Structures are given as C-alpha cells and as structure tokens.
Short mmCIF file of C-alpha atoms and ligand atoms in Angstrom, two decimals:
data_model
loop_
_atom_site.label_atom_id
_atom_site.label_comp_id
_atom_site.label_asym_id
_atom_site.label_seq_id
_atom_site.Cartn_x
_atom_site.Cartn_y
_atom_site.Cartn_z
CA MET E 427 -31.52 98.61 -5.25
CA GLN E 428 -30.34 101.63 -3.90
CA LEU E 429 -32.11 104.06 -6.22
CA ARG E 430 -35.22 102.42 -6.57
CA ASP E 431 -38.08 104.98 -7.42
CA ARG E 432 -35.57 107.74 -8.67
CA HIS E 433 -35.69 109.05 -12.06
CA LEU E 434 -32.47 110.32 -13.61
CA VAL E 435 -31.88 112.43 -16.57
CA LEU E 436 -28.12 111.17 -17.49
CA GLY E 437 -26.62 114.12 -19.75
CA LEU E 438 -23.84 113.22 -21.98
CA THR E 439 -21.80 116.17 -23.43
CA GLY E 440 -18.66 115.75 -25.76
CA GLY E 441 -15.55 113.74 -24.59
CA ILE E 442 -13.97 110.43 -24.78
CA ALA E 443 -15.32 109.47 -21.62
CA CYS E 444 -18.64 109.13 -23.31
CA TYR E 445 -17.44 105.41 -23.40
CA LYS E 446 -18.02 105.39 -19.77
CA ALA E 447 -21.46 106.82 -19.89
CA ALA E 448 -22.91 103.57 -21.59
CA GLU E 449 -21.81 101.50 -18.50
CA LEU E 450 -22.74 104.41 -16.00
CA CYS E 451 -26.05 104.18 -17.52
CA ARG E 452 -26.33 100.33 -17.00
CA ALA E 453 -24.84 100.54 -13.16
CA LEU E 454 -27.66 103.30 -12.41
CA ILE E 455 -30.58 101.08 -13.55
CA LYS E 456 -28.78 98.06 -12.09
CA GLU E 457 -29.74 99.98 -8.55
CA GLY E 458 -33.17 100.51 -9.67
CA ALA E 459 -33.35 103.68 -11.14
CA THR E 460 -35.16 105.10 -14.61
CA VAL E 461 -32.59 106.70 -16.75
CA GLN E 462 -33.90 109.38 -19.60
CA VAL E 463 -30.42 110.16 -21.78
CA VAL E 464 -30.24 113.25 -23.05
CA MET E 465 -27.03 114.09 -25.62
CA THR E 466 -25.54 117.01 -27.35
CA GLN E 467 -24.59 116.80 -30.73
CA SER E 468 -21.17 116.57 -29.62
CA ALA E 469 -21.74 113.62 -27.28
CA GLU E 470 -23.06 111.91 -30.60
CA ARG E 471 -19.68 112.00 -32.15
CA PHE E 472 -18.27 109.85 -29.18
CA ILE E 473 -20.85 107.25 -28.73
CA THR E 474 -24.39 106.70 -30.54
CA ALA E 475 -27.92 107.37 -29.27
CA VAL E 476 -28.63 103.72 -30.49
CA THR E 477 -26.43 102.28 -27.79
CA MET E 478 -27.67 104.94 -24.78
CA GLN E 479 -31.37 104.14 -25.90
CA ALA E 480 -30.94 100.02 -26.06
CA LEU E 481 -29.12 100.37 -22.72
CA SER E 482 -31.62 103.06 -20.86
CA GLY E 483 -34.93 101.50 -22.73
CA ARG E 484 -36.04 104.92 -23.31
CA VAL E 485 -35.78 107.05 -26.62
CA VAL E 486 -32.70 109.50 -26.20
CA GLN E 487 -33.22 113.10 -26.34
CA THR E 488 -31.04 115.14 -28.87
CA SER E 489 -32.88 118.34 -29.85
CA GLN E 490 -35.03 120.95 -28.49
CA TRP E 491 -37.12 120.64 -31.62
CA ASP E 492 -38.14 117.35 -31.57
CA VAL E 493 -41.92 117.26 -32.83
CA ARG E 494 -42.71 114.34 -31.33
CA GLU E 495 -43.05 116.09 -28.01
CA PRO E 496 -46.52 117.30 -28.04
CA ASN E 497 -46.45 120.46 -26.58
CA ASN E 498 -42.80 121.08 -28.01
CA MET E 499 -41.37 121.75 -24.86
CA PRO E 500 -38.98 118.69 -23.95
CA HIS E 501 -36.61 120.73 -22.15
CA ILE E 502 -39.44 121.58 -19.54
CA ASN E 503 -41.01 117.93 -19.68
CA LEU E 504 -37.67 116.27 -19.11
CA ALA E 505 -36.73 118.56 -16.18
CA ARG E 506 -40.07 118.54 -14.43
CA ALA E 507 -40.02 114.65 -14.52
CA ALA E 508 -36.64 114.49 -13.02
CA ASP E 509 -35.59 113.68 -9.41
CA ALA E 510 -31.68 114.74 -10.76
CA ILE E 511 -30.17 115.33 -13.68
CA LEU E 512 -26.88 114.15 -13.92
CA VAL E 513 -24.08 115.15 -16.73
CA ALA E 514 -21.61 112.70 -17.16
CA PRO E 515 -19.18 113.49 -18.94
CA CYS E 516 -19.21 117.11 -18.51
CA SER E 517 -17.18 118.65 -20.70
CA ALA E 518 -15.19 122.00 -19.85
CA ASP E 519 -17.21 123.75 -22.89
CA PHE E 520 -20.43 122.49 -20.93
CA MET E 521 -19.44 123.87 -17.76
CA ALA E 522 -18.79 127.33 -18.93
CA LYS E 523 -22.36 127.36 -20.50
CA LEU E 524 -23.95 126.51 -17.52
CA ALA E 525 -21.84 128.95 -15.43
CA HIS E 526 -23.25 131.80 -17.80
CA GLY E 527 -26.72 130.52 -18.36
CA ALA E 528 -26.48 129.60 -22.04
CA ALA E 529 -29.24 127.70 -23.41
CA ASP E 530 -28.75 126.78 -26.93
CA GLU E 531 -29.36 123.26 -27.56
CA LEU E 532 -31.54 120.77 -25.19
CA LEU E 533 -29.39 119.79 -22.58
CA SER E 534 -28.25 123.12 -21.40
CA LEU E 535 -31.49 124.55 -21.94
CA MET E 536 -33.25 121.92 -19.80
CA CYS E 537 -30.33 122.80 -16.78
CA LEU E 538 -31.66 126.21 -17.14
CA ALA E 539 -35.28 125.79 -17.01
CA ARG E 540 -35.15 122.90 -14.13
CA PRO E 541 -36.85 123.74 -11.07
CA ARG E 542 -33.62 124.34 -8.88
CA PRO E 543 -34.90 123.47 -5.56
CA ARG E 544 -36.76 120.14 -6.50
CA VAL E 545 -34.30 119.13 -9.38
CA PRO E 546 -30.52 118.98 -8.36
CA LEU E 547 -27.86 119.19 -10.87
CA LEU E 548 -24.73 117.03 -10.39
CA LEU E 549 -22.02 117.26 -12.81
CA ALA E 550 -19.00 114.75 -13.49
CA PRO E 551 -16.58 116.64 -15.29
CA ALA E 552 -14.06 114.90 -17.81
CA MET E 553 -11.11 117.08 -19.30
CA ASN E 554 -7.41 117.10 -20.37
CA ARG E 555 -5.51 118.33 -17.09
CA GLU E 556 -4.68 121.37 -18.72
CA MET E 557 -8.01 122.32 -19.29
CA TRP E 558 -9.24 120.99 -15.84
CA ALA E 559 -6.44 123.26 -14.23
CA HIS E 560 -7.22 126.42 -16.24
CA PRO E 561 -8.22 129.46 -14.48
CA ALA E 562 -11.33 129.60 -16.57
CA THR E 563 -12.62 126.29 -15.95
CA GLN E 564 -12.11 126.73 -12.03
CA ARG E 565 -13.59 129.88 -11.85
CA ASN E 566 -16.63 128.50 -13.77
CA MET E 567 -16.60 125.55 -11.48
CA GLU E 568 -16.76 127.84 -8.10
CA GLN E 569 -19.64 129.96 -9.81
CA LEU E 570 -21.36 126.77 -10.67
CA ARG E 571 -20.99 125.78 -7.17
CA GLN E 572 -22.23 129.09 -5.80
CA ASP E 573 -25.33 128.40 -8.08
CA GLY E 574 -26.13 125.49 -6.06
CA THR E 575 -24.58 122.86 -8.84
CA VAL E 576 -22.94 119.69 -7.30
CA LEU E 577 -19.54 118.88 -8.46
CA LEU E 578 -18.53 115.27 -8.33
CA GLY E 579 -14.95 116.24 -8.45
CA VAL E 580 -12.52 114.16 -11.14
CA GLY E 581 -10.27 111.16 -11.06
CA SER E 582 -6.37 111.45 -11.46
CA GLY E 583 -4.36 109.35 -13.87
CA ASP E 584 -3.75 108.30 -17.44
CA GLN E 585 -5.76 110.22 -19.74
CA ALA E 586 -6.85 109.60 -23.39
CA CYS E 587 -4.77 112.18 -24.71
CA GLY E 588 -1.65 110.66 -23.46
CA GLU E 589 -1.00 112.70 -20.63
CA THR E 590 -1.23 112.34 -16.79
CA GLY E 591 -3.10 114.12 -14.38
CA ASP E 592 -6.21 115.25 -12.96
CA GLY E 593 -9.71 115.63 -14.90
CA ARG E 594 -10.43 111.98 -15.87
CA MET E 595 -14.21 111.32 -15.09
CA LEU E 596 -14.81 109.18 -12.44
CA GLU E 597 -15.47 105.38 -12.95
CA PRO E 598 -19.29 104.38 -13.49
CA ALA E 599 -18.84 102.56 -9.87
CA GLU E 600 -17.70 105.50 -8.06
CA LEU E 601 -20.35 108.12 -9.64
CA VAL E 602 -22.89 105.74 -8.91
CA GLU E 603 -21.86 105.58 -5.01
CA ASP E 604 -22.04 109.35 -5.11
CA VAL E 605 -25.30 109.63 -6.58
CA ILE E 606 -26.38 107.31 -3.92
CA ALA E 607 -24.78 109.31 -1.19
CA PHE E 608 -26.28 112.19 -2.63
CA PHE E 609 -29.90 111.06 -1.86
CA GLN E 610 -29.13 110.22 1.61
CA PRO E 611 -30.08 112.50 4.36
CA LYS E 612 -27.61 114.94 5.40
CA LEU E 613 -27.70 113.90 9.43
CA LEU E 614 -23.91 114.25 10.23
CA VAL E 615 -22.84 117.74 8.40
CA GLY E 616 -20.35 119.10 10.93
CA GLN E 617 -19.56 115.92 12.46
CA GLN E 618 -16.01 114.07 12.83
CA VAL E 619 -16.67 110.51 12.43
CA LEU E 620 -14.37 107.77 13.61
CA VAL E 621 -14.72 103.99 12.88
CA THR E 622 -12.71 101.23 13.65
CA ALA E 623 -13.39 97.84 11.50
CA GLY E 624 -12.15 94.38 10.54
CA PRO E 625 -10.10 92.10 12.70
CA THR E 626 -6.64 92.58 14.16
CA TYR E 627 -3.63 90.19 13.38
CA GLU E 628 -1.16 89.02 16.30
CA ALA E 629 2.02 88.06 14.76
CA ILE E 630 3.29 84.23 16.33
CA ASP E 631 6.23 84.54 13.94
CA PRO E 632 7.15 86.44 10.75
CA VAL E 633 4.45 84.05 8.66
CA ARG E 634 1.89 83.10 11.27
CA GLY E 635 -0.60 84.81 13.24
CA ILE E 636 -3.85 84.82 15.20
CA THR E 637 -6.86 86.82 14.05
CA ASN E 638 -10.34 86.30 13.81
CA LEU E 639 -13.09 85.76 11.23
CA SER E 640 -14.33 89.38 11.22
CA SER E 641 -14.83 90.59 7.52
CA GLY E 642 -14.96 94.57 8.35
CA LYS E 643 -18.11 94.59 5.95
CA MET E 644 -20.17 96.39 9.09
CA GLY E 645 -17.73 98.86 10.06
CA PHE E 646 -17.10 99.85 6.42
CA ALA E 647 -20.64 100.22 5.99
CA ILE E 648 -20.78 102.31 8.97
CA ALA E 649 -17.70 104.70 7.70
CA ARG E 650 -19.97 104.87 4.51
CA ALA E 651 -23.12 106.05 5.92
CA ALA E 652 -21.45 108.35 7.91
CA HIS E 653 -19.97 109.90 4.84
CA GLU E 654 -23.04 109.84 3.00
CA ALA E 655 -25.14 111.57 6.04
CA GLY E 656 -22.50 114.34 5.33
CA ALA E 657 -19.55 113.59 8.05
CA VAL E 658 -15.89 114.06 7.56
CA VAL E 659 -15.03 110.02 8.24
CA THR E 660 -11.68 108.59 9.18
CA LEU E 661 -11.67 104.50 8.97
CA VAL E 662 -9.25 102.66 11.09
CA ALA E 663 -9.17 99.28 9.21
CA GLY E 664 -7.42 95.96 10.57
CA PRO E 665 -6.07 93.66 7.28
CA VAL E 666 -9.29 93.04 5.19
CA ALA E 667 -9.60 93.36 1.25
CA LEU E 668 -12.53 95.80 1.12
CA ALA E 669 -12.77 98.75 -1.14
CA THR E 670 -12.50 101.90 0.73
CA PRO E 671 -15.81 103.69 0.77
CA ARG E 672 -15.87 107.02 -1.27
CA GLY E 673 -14.76 110.05 0.15
CA VAL E 674 -13.39 108.36 3.69
CA THR E 675 -9.53 108.54 4.90
CA ARG E 676 -8.57 105.48 5.41
CA ILE E 677 -5.68 104.10 8.06
CA ASP E 678 -4.41 100.33 7.43
CA VAL E 679 -3.31 98.85 10.64
CA ARG E 680 -2.40 94.96 11.21
CA SER E 681 -2.23 94.51 15.09
CA ALA E 682 -4.60 95.42 18.20
CA ARG E 683 -1.77 97.81 19.24
CA GLU E 684 -1.25 99.32 16.00
CA MET E 685 -5.09 99.74 15.77
CA HIS E 686 -5.07 101.57 19.42
CA ALA E 687 -2.28 103.96 18.46
CA ALA E 688 -3.87 105.37 15.12
CA THR E 689 -7.35 105.26 17.00
CA LEU E 690 -5.90 107.54 19.80
CA GLU E 691 -4.54 109.49 17.42
CA GLN E 692 -7.56 110.34 15.71
CA ALA E 693 -10.20 110.57 18.57
CA HIS E 694 -9.06 113.83 19.80
CA ARG E 695 -10.53 115.38 16.71
CA ALA E 696 -14.08 112.93 16.62
CA SER E 697 -17.21 113.82 17.88
CA LEU E 698 -18.51 110.15 16.99
CA MET E 699 -16.65 106.94 17.56
CA VAL E 700 -18.06 103.92 16.25
CA ALA E 701 -15.75 100.70 17.58
CA ALA E 702 -16.82 98.16 15.05
CA ALA E 703 -13.70 96.39 14.96
CA ALA E 704 -13.08 92.76 16.48
CA VAL E 705 -10.07 93.67 18.12
CA ALA E 706 -7.96 90.35 19.78
CA ASP E 707 -8.25 90.62 23.23
CA TRP E 708 -4.79 88.91 23.75
CA ARG E 709 -1.40 88.84 21.52
CA VAL E 710 1.67 86.89 21.89
CA ASP E 711 3.91 88.33 23.95
CA ASN E 712 6.94 86.27 22.72
CA ALA E 713 6.68 86.40 19.00
CA SER E 714 9.39 85.27 17.25
CA ASP E 715 11.66 87.20 14.89
CA GLN E 716 12.13 83.94 12.68
CA LYS E 717 9.94 81.50 11.76
CA ILE E 718 9.33 78.86 14.33
CA LYS E 719 10.46 75.60 12.93
CA LYS E 720 9.19 71.78 13.58
CA ASP E 721 12.47 70.10 14.78
CA GLY E 722 11.03 66.76 14.75
CA SER E 723 11.33 66.27 18.37
CA GLY E 724 7.97 66.83 18.88
CA GLY E 725 8.26 69.56 21.26
CA LEU E 726 5.86 72.30 20.87
CA PRO E 727 6.10 76.32 20.94
CA GLN E 728 5.87 77.85 23.91
CA LEU E 729 3.56 81.04 23.14
CA ARG E 730 2.76 83.55 26.22
CA PHE E 731 0.06 86.11 25.62
CA ALA E 732 -0.23 89.64 27.11
CA GLU E 733 -3.52 91.39 27.34
CA ASN E 734 -4.07 94.12 24.26
CA PRO E 735 -5.33 97.55 25.35
CA ASP E 736 -9.09 98.00 24.98
CA ILE E 737 -9.69 100.74 22.91
CA VAL E 738 -12.79 101.71 23.27
CA ALA E 739 -12.93 101.54 26.76
CA GLU E 740 -10.01 103.75 27.06
CA VAL E 741 -11.14 106.35 24.73
CA ALA E 742 -14.46 106.26 26.51
CA ARG E 743 -12.39 107.06 29.93
CA SER E 744 -10.84 110.34 28.04
CA GLU E 745 -12.09 114.14 29.00
CA ARG E 746 -14.22 114.61 25.74
CA ALA E 747 -15.96 111.65 26.08
CA ARG E 748 -16.96 112.05 29.82
CA SER E 749 -18.14 115.25 29.06
CA GLY E 750 -20.25 114.43 25.84
CA ALA E 751 -17.86 116.30 23.38
CA LEU E 752 -17.04 112.84 21.68
CA LEU E 753 -19.99 110.02 21.59
CA CYS E 754 -18.52 106.51 21.74
CA VAL E 755 -20.47 103.73 20.46
CA GLY E 756 -19.13 100.06 21.23
CA PHE E 757 -20.01 96.58 19.79
CA ALA E 758 -20.54 93.32 20.84
CA ALA E 759 -20.24 90.25 18.96
CA GLU E 760 -21.92 87.42 21.11
CA SER E 761 -22.76 83.93 20.33
CA GLN E 762 -25.79 83.64 22.71
CA ASP E 763 -27.74 85.67 25.56
CA LEU E 764 -27.37 89.11 23.14
CA LEU E 765 -29.23 91.50 25.56
CA ALA E 766 -27.87 90.63 28.98
CA ASN E 767 -24.57 90.25 27.40
CA ALA E 768 -24.90 93.82 25.23
CA GLN E 769 -26.24 95.54 28.60
CA ALA E 770 -23.23 94.18 30.83
CA LYS E 771 -20.55 94.89 28.09
CA ARG E 772 -22.19 98.85 27.83
CA LEU E 773 -21.04 99.16 31.59
CA ARG E 774 -18.02 97.44 31.50
CA LYS E 775 -16.80 99.44 28.43
CA GLY E 776 -18.69 103.13 29.32
CA VAL E 777 -19.98 103.61 26.07
CA PRO E 778 -23.63 105.56 25.97
CA LEU E 779 -24.60 103.04 23.05
CA LEU E 780 -23.72 99.49 22.71
CA VAL E 781 -24.56 97.48 19.26
CA GLY E 782 -24.93 94.00 19.85
CA ASN E 783 -24.95 91.58 16.91
CA ILE E 784 -24.76 87.75 17.40
CA GLY E 785 -20.92 87.02 15.59
CA PRO E 786 -21.50 83.63 13.85
CA ALA E 787 -24.78 84.94 12.06
CA THR E 788 -22.57 88.43 10.99
CA PHE E 789 -19.13 87.61 10.53
CA GLY E 790 -18.63 87.77 6.85
CA MET E 791 -22.17 88.11 5.82
CA ASP E 792 -23.55 91.07 3.65
CA ASP E 793 -26.70 91.30 6.12
CA ASN E 794 -26.93 91.52 9.86
CA ALA E 795 -29.27 91.87 12.63
CA LEU E 796 -28.42 94.50 15.28
CA LEU E 797 -29.77 95.31 19.01
CA LEU E 798 -29.10 99.20 20.15
CA VAL E 799 -28.36 99.37 24.05
CA THR E 800 -28.53 102.40 26.01
CA ALA E 801 -28.59 103.42 29.53
CA THR E 802 -33.02 103.70 28.93
CA ALA E 803 -33.56 101.82 25.74
CA VAL E 804 -33.08 98.82 23.73
CA LEU E 805 -34.06 98.93 19.96
CA GLU E 806 -34.05 95.88 17.67
CA LEU E 807 -32.90 96.58 13.98
CA PRO E 808 -34.43 93.79 12.15
CA ARG E 809 -32.33 91.86 9.52
CA ALA E 810 -31.29 93.67 6.84
CA PRO E 811 -28.06 94.45 4.18
CA LYS E 812 -25.25 95.82 6.53
CA LEU E 813 -25.48 99.42 4.42
CA GLU E 814 -29.14 99.53 5.61
CA LEU E 815 -28.26 98.80 8.97
CA ALA E 816 -25.14 101.33 9.26
CA ARG E 817 -27.46 104.00 7.77
CA GLN E 818 -30.00 103.19 10.82
CA LEU E 819 -27.43 103.28 13.22
CA VAL E 820 -26.11 106.49 11.98
CA ALA E 821 -29.55 108.20 12.03
CA HIS E 822 -29.62 106.91 15.92
CA CYS E 823 -26.29 108.16 16.53
CA ALA E 824 -27.27 111.46 14.84
CA GLY E 825 -30.28 111.62 17.28
CA MET E 826 -27.84 111.42 20.45
CA LEU E 827 -25.66 113.73 19.12
CA ALA E 828 -28.37 116.11 18.44
CA ALA E 829 -29.32 115.71 22.26
CA ALA E 830 -27.96 117.56 25.53
CA PRO E 831 -24.35 116.50 26.09
CA ALA E 832 -25.25 114.86 29.09
CA ASP E 833 -27.08 112.43 27.32
CA ARG E 834 -24.15 111.01 25.28
CA ALA E 835 -21.70 111.41 27.95
CA THR E 836 -19.96 108.38 29.19
CA THR E 837 -20.73 106.75 32.43
CA THR E 838 -17.07 105.68 34.05
O1 C5P L 823 -14.63 92.80 24.96
P1 C5P L 823 -15.19 92.95 23.41
O2 C5P L 823 -14.00 92.37 22.55
O3 C5P L 823 -16.49 91.93 23.41
O4 C5P L 823 -15.90 94.15 23.13
C1 C5P L 823 -16.14 94.58 21.78
C2 C5P L 823 -15.98 96.26 21.76
O5 C5P L 823 -14.95 96.65 22.42
C3 C5P L 823 -16.00 96.56 20.50
O6 C5P L 823 -16.46 97.87 20.13
C4 C5P L 823 -14.55 96.39 19.96
O7 C5P L 823 -14.28 97.19 18.70
C5 C5P L 823 -14.05 97.15 21.24
N1 C5P L 823 -12.59 96.67 21.65
C6 C5P L 823 -11.93 97.66 21.69
N2 C5P L 823 -10.63 97.36 22.02
C7 C5P L 823 -10.07 95.77 22.18
C8 C5P L 823 -11.05 95.12 22.51
C9 C5P L 823 -12.55 95.21 22.01
O8 C5P L 823 -11.72 98.53 21.36
N3 C5P L 823 -8.81 95.34 22.90
#
C-alpha cells in the first residue's frame, strides 16, 4: 500500500495505449490510491468510460460542461482535490497542447488550472516512434520540463503500428513504481550510490557450486530506495532472479572475485556504498574444469579452499573512504548476539555504519528488522517490509552524508 491516502487524477488521452490505462488504474488503487479518471473525447474512442468507472469506482469526467458539478467548474474542483495528476497515455497532440497552455477540453483545462506548486503533473507519453523522435515533440517535452512537468519516459519495442522503436507507454507496473518513487523525499539528490546485493556462487566444477540463502531482497530494496531518493544508483548483484528496480544500473556477477572487481571499478565514483551482499568467505581454490565424477571407489573429492577478498573492508581502507568522500555501510547477518557481533564487525570492517540483522529471520523474507550501529549510537528499526526499512536506512545515510566528512570517514 505505497500510495495510501494519495488522491490521483488519472487523465487518458487518445492512443492505443489506453488499453493499458485500465490495468494502471487497478494497480494504483491496489497500492491504496483513490483514482479519479478524466478522459478526452479521443481517449473515449479507444476505451469506454464505463470500463474506467467500473475500475476506479468513480464517475469518469469527460466534459467541462457537465451540469452535475454544482458550481459547473470541474476543472477547478478536480485539480484542487488531487495530490497529483498523471496523464497516461499522454499523446503527442496533448503534449503540444500542454506546452502551449491550450485548454479547449476538460483535461487540458484542468492541467492548466491546477495549483502548480501543490499539484504536480506527471506525463506518460505514448506514440509512434517517428512522432516521438520528431523535433516538435522533443521541443514540447523540453518546454514542459522547464515548466516543471514530470516526464516519466517511454518504453522501447514493438509498437501497435507494426514498427519497432521508442515511444511505447511504460507498462502499468513501471508507472506505478515511478509514481511511488515520485512521492518519496529526495534526500540523496546529487549522490552516487553503490549497492552490493545477493549471494555469491563459488564454483566447485562446471555444474556444482557453493552459495548461501541470501535472496538479495534487502539489497535490491536499498537500491530502489536510494533511487527513489534521487540518487544515481549502481547495483552489483550476485545470482538472484529479482527484477531490477526502475532507473537502477545493474551489474550481474557470480563469484566473490567478480563482485570484488565490479565493486572496486565502481567505488571510485560513489559517495555512498552499501554492502548488503552475502559474500562467500571462501572459494574453492582447485575448482575442476570438468564435472567431478563419482567413480564407484568411494573416494571423495579433495576440495581446497582459499579466502575471498573482503570487499567492503577493502573499500573502507581506500583514500576516499578514509577522507569521508565515500560513506561505507556494511551489513552483518548474525544468528545470535546481534548487538555485540555488529559492534565488533563494524570495527573489524572499519566502516562508520554497520547494519545488523538476524540471518535466518531475513533470508528470503519480505520483511526484516535492522540494528544500525555507529561509533556513538545504536538505533533499532523494528520489523517492517524491507522496502520500508531500506527507506529508513537511506534517510539515516542521508543524515550522515549531510554531516561533516570526518563523521562519516572510515576508521582504519
Ligand atoms: O564478515 P561478514 O561476511 O559477516 O561481513 C558482512 C559484511 O561484509 C557485509 O556488508 C558484506 O557485504 C561484506 N563482505 C564483503 N566481502 C566479503 C565478505 C563480506 O564485502 N568477502
């Protein structure tokens, strides 16, 4: 319920992507929003107001001349009641109208009449790739951006016209994620965040390996929360089957050594690193190129182990981390004595902030409980969904980033 207590006006303009607006309306309501649909006449050619009324549970507004409004001013009433207006799909024609302040039907009239600082306008463009690439469309979008409108971008791929390219409306799930992100406080604008997540996989031979039960959910939630907060986010992910959070650059790795290389390559431009990955402490040093066969003699494979590099400890020792230009955050998955283990691990890793959690109570789960340990304080974040905890952790890190560099410098 990420949109609880939000009232949205969902505007539909003429385009085949209107068929996706039905799903979008449902998805917004599922997240707790109330949705008032407003449709242009062109939109009504693609999908009926009946469908949208049934899904939104509210009478769809289609005309500024609707006599049912007591003051006959639906454009004022609708805009004043909304927390945001989302136009999806937004046609090229509708963007052109908005860019010029045209207001000859209810939806554009309402957009123009909205109190701008209080009621943001979000657009999900949808059109043929040539229309999208046309200088007039790009010019209009630039103008709209300058006017403070939020452009949510477009997808790429097969289009209803049979062509392939940019201009498809984003999928409903993507739009919902973008709308949720829009409402989050922008605490990390200008920050570059690096997150490691998931388990690693250490090969024994081409078909077998050693891994652990980390699901990657906590790290992925942190990457999402950092992006929601306005940061540029890179996520170095071990082998997990999770969807990449919107707007996050993902680098997939398998072994601890691959994660080490990818993380060090990225760390020099990060201002915050959160090491949520459950990195294998050891790898098999004599991994076989071929599958190890059972030969019937009862002999056992002789595995030899080597220690993996400690990624977060190494980054914490870097010049940038020691000067406070990079804030390093470590994680500890323990099975007991969380506070004592987390405090000890913070010192061992040399990180200003260590986040403790109980491994068996978090691996694979959608919720978790965290213990934030710094040199001077301990903060308990009670059990909650991982995304909620990730947002609280992001807020805590933002507070540390706002403090003097010495306060966030590593201690080794
Ligand atoms: O030592 P331990 O694995 O318990 O430490 C956990 C913390 O250290 C996590 O932040 C984890 O991502 C990080 N780590 C690492 N490289 C390793 C082992 C752990 O970055 N080789």
